[in-house]
Amino acid sequence: MAEPTKLIIDTDPGVDDAVAILMALAAPEVELLGLTTVGGNVPLARTTRNALALLQAAGRSDIPVAKGASRPLRGRFKYAPQVHSPGGLSRRLPEPAARAVKEGAVQFLYDRLTRAPGEVVLVALGPLTNLARLIWERPDALGQAKNIVVMGGAVNTPGNVTPRAEFNFYSDPAAAEIVLSSRLPVTLVDLAACRQVGISREQAMRLRSDHPIGRLTLELLQGWFKKHPSRQRFEFYDPLALAIALEPAITTVAKVDLDVSLEENESLGETSETGGPGEITLARQVDSARFFGLLEGLLELEGFQPT
Ligand code: BDR
Ligand code: CA
C-alpha cells in the first residue's frame, strides 16, 4: 500500500475551510499531522476554537491544533462575519474539550516540516501571516515541504472583498507578497479557479450522506444556505485547494510570476501577473467533474447531479 500523504492545513475556519478540513479527515490516503490557525474570517480565538470543535465533532481530537497569528504583519484583520456568520461556522458545534498545543503555529510548522523533509504537503487556506513569519524566523523550513498549496488572490478576475482583491490576500497583503516572492514551490488556487466549482442552493439542499463526516459537512453547507436566504451559490474555495493538494491533475496549470499590491489605495491586495514565466504554479482550467467526483466520493454524498 502507498504511504499516506502527510498534510498540515493552515486555516481560519470559516465554513469553506471547515469543508476542506472534513474532506482531509475523510480521505483514507491522508495523514493529517495538524491544523495551524490564523485570524481571518473571524478572530484567532474563534478560528482556533472552531478548528478544535470540528476535529472533536469528527472524532479526531487526537490531531493537534497550533495557534498562529492574531494580527496580520501590518494593521489588524477585518474579518468576514457577514459571509461565515459571527461565530465563523454556520452551525454551533459543541464546545471542544481539547486545547491548542503549547507550541505556536510557526514552531509547529518548523518542527513538522523539518522532521519529515520532502514529505509534508502544506495547504494554506487563510491569510498567509503564519507562513510569512515562518519564512522570516526559520528561512529554510518551508523549502522542506513536499508542496505548498495556497488558496488566495484574484488573478485576472474581479476580487471578492474589493473590486480587485481576494479576501485572504487582502487580509495580509505583505504576507502574501513575502510568500509569493520567496521562490518556494507554491501552487496558487485563486478566485478564477475557485469560481469554477460552485454549487447552487437547490442542489446543495438535495444532498444526503450516511457517512458521519459527510453528514457534518452537509449540516455546515446546508446550514450556511439557511442562514443566508438571499444567497444562491456556495463556492468551494478552500475545498478546491485541498482537492488540488490531493489530486494535482484536477487542474491545468501555468508557471507565472505574481506581484501583490501593497499600495494603500483601491489596489491593495491586487494580485497581478508580471508578464514573465516564474516559479508559481497557478491553477487555470479546473476539471469540475473531477473535483465534484472527489467531494462526492470522500463524503459519500447522495443526490448529486453534476451541472
Ligand atoms: C477565502 O476567503 C475566506 O473567506 C474563505 O475561507 C477563503 O479562504 C476566499 O476568498
Ligand atoms: Ca479560509
PDB file of N, CA and C and ligand atoms in Angstrom, residues 11-18 40-41 79-80 83-84 124-127 151-153 159-161 165-169 171 189-191 194 235-239, ligand 1:
ATOM      1  N   THR A  11      -5.206  27.479   8.589  1.00  0.00           N
ATOM      2  CA  THR A  11      -6.621  27.731   8.296  1.00  0.00           C
ATOM      3  C   THR A  11      -7.273  28.740   9.234  1.00  0.00           C
ATOM      4  N   ASP A  12      -8.385  29.325   8.758  1.00  0.00           N
ATOM      5  CA  ASP A  12      -9.160  30.292   9.561  1.00  0.00           C
ATOM      6  C   ASP A  12     -10.652  29.932   9.510  1.00  0.00           C
ATOM      7  N   PRO A  13     -11.034  28.765  10.020  1.00  0.00           N
ATOM      8  CA  PRO A  13     -12.421  28.302   9.801  1.00  0.00           C
ATOM      9  C   PRO A  13     -13.460  29.217  10.435  1.00  0.00           C
ATOM     10  N   GLY A  14     -14.399  29.645   9.608  1.00  0.00           N
ATOM     11  CA  GLY A  14     -14.661  29.567   8.192  1.00  0.00           C
ATOM     12  C   GLY A  14     -15.370  28.317   7.705  1.00  0.00           C
ATOM     13  N   VAL A  15     -16.540  28.567   7.017  1.00  0.00           N
ATOM     14  CA  VAL A  15     -17.354  27.457   6.543  1.00  0.00           C
ATOM     15  C   VAL A  15     -16.616  26.652   5.470  1.00  0.00           C
ATOM     16  N   ASP A  16     -16.033  27.331   4.473  1.00  0.00           N
ATOM     17  CA  ASP A  16     -15.382  26.552   3.410  1.00  0.00           C
ATOM     18  C   ASP A  16     -14.079  25.930   3.907  1.00  0.00           C
ATOM     19  N   ASP A  17     -13.403  26.567   4.850  1.00  0.00           N
ATOM     20  CA  ASP A  17     -12.246  25.916   5.492  1.00  0.00           C
ATOM     21  C   ASP A  17     -12.696  24.618   6.154  1.00  0.00           C
ATOM     22  N   ALA A  18     -13.847  24.696   6.836  1.00  0.00           N
ATOM     23  CA  ALA A  18     -14.349  23.520   7.560  1.00  0.00           C
ATOM     24  C   ALA A  18     -14.612  22.369   6.591  1.00  0.00           C
ATOM     25  N   GLY A  40      -8.728  35.665  10.553  1.00  0.00           N
ATOM     26  CA  GLY A  40      -9.075  35.891   9.147  1.00  0.00           C
ATOM     27  C   GLY A  40     -10.572  36.060   9.003  1.00  0.00           C
ATOM     28  N   ASN A  41     -11.254  34.971   8.766  1.00  0.00           N
ATOM     29  CA  ASN A  41     -12.716  35.058   8.634  1.00  0.00           C
ATOM     30  C   ASN A  41     -13.331  35.602   9.920  1.00  0.00           C
ATOM     31  N   TYR A  79     -11.904  40.722   9.122  1.00  0.00           N
ATOM     32  CA  TYR A  79     -12.904  39.652   9.375  1.00  0.00           C
ATOM     33  C   TYR A  79     -14.071  39.677   8.373  1.00  0.00           C
ATOM     34  N   ALA A  80     -14.778  38.541   8.308  1.00  0.00           N
ATOM     35  CA  ALA A  80     -15.887  38.411   7.353  1.00  0.00           C
ATOM     36  C   ALA A  80     -17.085  37.699   7.982  1.00  0.00           C
ATOM     37  N   VAL A  83     -20.158  36.761   5.887  1.00  0.00           N
ATOM     38  CA  VAL A  83     -20.112  35.594   4.984  1.00  0.00           C
ATOM     39  C   VAL A  83     -20.197  34.292   5.786  1.00  0.00           C
ATOM     40  N   HIS A  84     -19.474  34.251   6.893  1.00  0.00           N
ATOM     41  CA  HIS A  84     -19.325  32.974   7.611  1.00  0.00           C
ATOM     42  C   HIS A  84     -20.163  32.907   8.887  1.00  0.00           C
ATOM     43  N   ALA A 124      -2.554  26.070   2.658  1.00  0.00           N
ATOM     44  CA  ALA A 124      -2.819  27.320   3.386  1.00  0.00           C
ATOM     45  C   ALA A 124      -4.141  27.907   2.909  1.00  0.00           C
ATOM     46  N   LEU A 125      -5.087  28.040   3.832  1.00  0.00           N
ATOM     47  CA  LEU A 125      -6.460  28.405   3.466  1.00  0.00           C
ATOM     48  C   LEU A 125      -6.897  29.736   4.069  1.00  0.00           C
ATOM     49  N   GLY A 126      -5.974  30.454   4.687  1.00  0.00           N
ATOM     50  CA  GLY A 126      -6.331  31.743   5.289  1.00  0.00           C
ATOM     51  C   GLY A 126      -5.301  32.791   4.909  1.00  0.00           C
ATOM     52  N   PRO A 127      -5.301  33.939   5.579  1.00  0.00           N
ATOM     53  CA  PRO A 127      -4.230  34.917   5.372  1.00  0.00           C
ATOM     54  C   PRO A 127      -2.875  34.240   5.614  1.00  0.00           C
ATOM     55  N   MET A 151      -4.714  28.856  -1.117  1.00  0.00           N
ATOM     56  CA  MET A 151      -5.921  29.460  -1.677  1.00  0.00           C
ATOM     57  C   MET A 151      -5.814  30.956  -1.450  1.00  0.00           C
ATOM     58  N   GLY A 152      -5.780  31.716  -2.530  1.00  0.00           N
ATOM     59  CA  GLY A 152      -5.712  33.162  -2.362  1.00  0.00           C
ATOM     60  C   GLY A 152      -5.498  33.875  -3.678  1.00  0.00           C
ATOM     61  N   GLY A 153      -5.794  35.166  -3.670  1.00  0.00           N
ATOM     62  CA  GLY A 153      -5.551  36.003  -4.838  1.00  0.00           C
ATOM     63  C   GLY A 153      -6.681  35.965  -5.849  1.00  0.00           C
ATOM     64  N   GLY A 159     -12.119  40.757  -7.634  1.00  0.00           N
ATOM     65  CA  GLY A 159     -11.961  40.280  -6.264  1.00  0.00           C
ATOM     66  C   GLY A 159     -13.292  39.952  -5.620  1.00  0.00           C
ATOM     67  N   ASN A 160     -13.211  39.509  -4.360  1.00  0.00           N
ATOM     68  CA  ASN A 160     -14.457  39.236  -3.627  1.00  0.00           C
ATOM     69  C   ASN A 160     -14.587  40.081  -2.361  1.00  0.00           C
ATOM     70  N   VAL A 161     -13.563  40.883  -2.072  1.00  0.00           N
ATOM     71  CA  VAL A 161     -13.662  41.750  -0.898  1.00  0.00           C
ATOM     72  C   VAL A 161     -13.559  43.214  -1.313  1.00  0.00           C
ATOM     73  N   ALA A 165      -9.418  42.772  -5.101  1.00  0.00           N
ATOM     74  CA  ALA A 165      -8.670  41.889  -4.194  1.00  0.00           C
ATOM     75  C   ALA A 165      -9.506  40.749  -3.629  1.00  0.00           C
ATOM     76  N   GLU A 166      -8.818  39.669  -3.408  1.00  0.00           N
ATOM     77  CA  GLU A 166      -9.408  38.467  -2.789  1.00  0.00           C
ATOM     78  C   GLU A 166      -9.194  38.551  -1.277  1.00  0.00           C
ATOM     79  N   PHE A 167     -10.067  37.935  -0.498  1.00  0.00           N
ATOM     80  CA  PHE A 167     -10.083  38.098   0.956  1.00  0.00           C
ATOM     81  C   PHE A 167      -8.762  37.705   1.638  1.00  0.00           C
ATOM     82  N   ASN A 168      -8.236  36.530   1.373  1.00  0.00           N
ATOM     83  CA  ASN A 168      -7.038  36.076   2.109  1.00  0.00           C
ATOM     84  C   ASN A 168      -5.835  36.997   1.850  1.00  0.00           C
ATOM     85  N   PHE A 169      -5.652  37.396   0.581  1.00  0.00           N
ATOM     86  CA  PHE A 169      -4.508  38.246   0.257  1.00  0.00           C
ATOM     87  C   PHE A 169      -4.746  39.677   0.748  1.00  0.00           C
ATOM     88  N   SER A 171      -6.362  40.447   3.369  1.00  0.00           N
ATOM     89  CA  SER A 171      -6.250  40.430   4.832  1.00  0.00           C
ATOM     90  C   SER A 171      -4.813  40.597   5.294  1.00  0.00           C
ATOM     91  N   VAL A 189      -4.147  28.627  -5.867  1.00  0.00           N
ATOM     92  CA  VAL A 189      -5.522  28.357  -6.307  1.00  0.00           C
ATOM     93  C   VAL A 189      -6.290  29.647  -6.046  1.00  0.00           C
ATOM     94  N   ASP A 190      -6.475  30.433  -7.085  1.00  0.00           N
ATOM     95  CA  ASP A 190      -7.047  31.769  -6.907  1.00  0.00           C
ATOM     96  C   ASP A 190      -8.552  31.758  -7.170  1.00  0.00           C
ATOM     97  N   LEU A 191      -9.156  32.937  -7.082  1.00  0.00           N
ATOM     98  CA  LEU A 191     -10.617  33.016  -7.246  1.00  0.00           C
ATOM     99  C   LEU A 191     -11.079  32.560  -8.633  1.00  0.00           C
ATOM    100  N   CYS A 194     -11.396  28.944  -8.297  1.00  0.00           N
ATOM    101  CA  CYS A 194     -12.440  28.524  -7.345  1.00  0.00           C
ATOM    102  C   CYS A 194     -13.845  28.797  -7.875  1.00  0.00           C
ATOM    103  N   GLU A 235     -19.397  28.794  -3.108  1.00  0.00           N
ATOM    104  CA  GLU A 235     -18.169  28.476  -3.864  1.00  0.00           C
ATOM    105  C   GLU A 235     -17.259  27.631  -2.971  1.00  0.00           C
ATOM    106  N   PHE A 236     -16.740  26.572  -3.533  1.00  0.00           N
ATOM    107  CA  PHE A 236     -15.843  25.681  -2.777  1.00  0.00           C
ATOM    108  C   PHE A 236     -14.406  26.196  -2.862  1.00  0.00           C
ATOM    109  N   TYR A 237     -14.167  27.394  -2.297  1.00  0.00           N
ATOM    110  CA  TYR A 237     -12.824  27.990  -2.393  1.00  0.00           C
ATOM    111  C   TYR A 237     -11.773  27.062  -1.764  1.00  0.00           C
ATOM    112  N   ASP A 238     -11.820  26.959  -0.449  1.00  0.00           N
ATOM    113  CA  ASP A 238     -10.782  26.198   0.252  1.00  0.00           C
ATOM    114  C   ASP A 238     -10.825  24.699  -0.080  1.00  0.00           C
ATOM    115  N   PRO A 239     -12.027  24.118  -0.257  1.00  0.00           N
ATOM    116  CA  PRO A 239     -12.054  22.698  -0.652  1.00  0.00           C
ATOM    117  C   PRO A 239     -11.341  22.440  -1.984  1.00  0.00           C
TER     118      PRO A 239
HETATM  119  C1  BDR B   1     -11.176  32.881   1.033  1.00  0.00           C
HETATM  120  O1  BDR B   1     -11.615  33.834   1.982  1.00  0.00           O
HETATM  121  C2  BDR B   1     -12.242  33.202   3.036  1.00  0.00           C
HETATM  122  O2  BDR B   1     -13.408  33.862   3.424  1.00  0.00           O
HETATM  123  C3  BDR B   1     -12.506  31.782   2.616  1.00  0.00           C
HETATM  124  O3  BDR B   1     -12.427  30.921   3.740  1.00  0.00           O
HETATM  125  C4  BDR B   1     -11.435  31.503   1.623  1.00  0.00           C
HETATM  126  O4  BDR B   1     -10.248  31.061   2.245  1.00  0.00           O
HETATM  127  C5  BDR B   1     -11.878  33.141  -0.267  1.00  0.00           C
HETATM  128  O5  BDR B   1     -11.592  34.432  -0.720  1.00  0.00           O
END
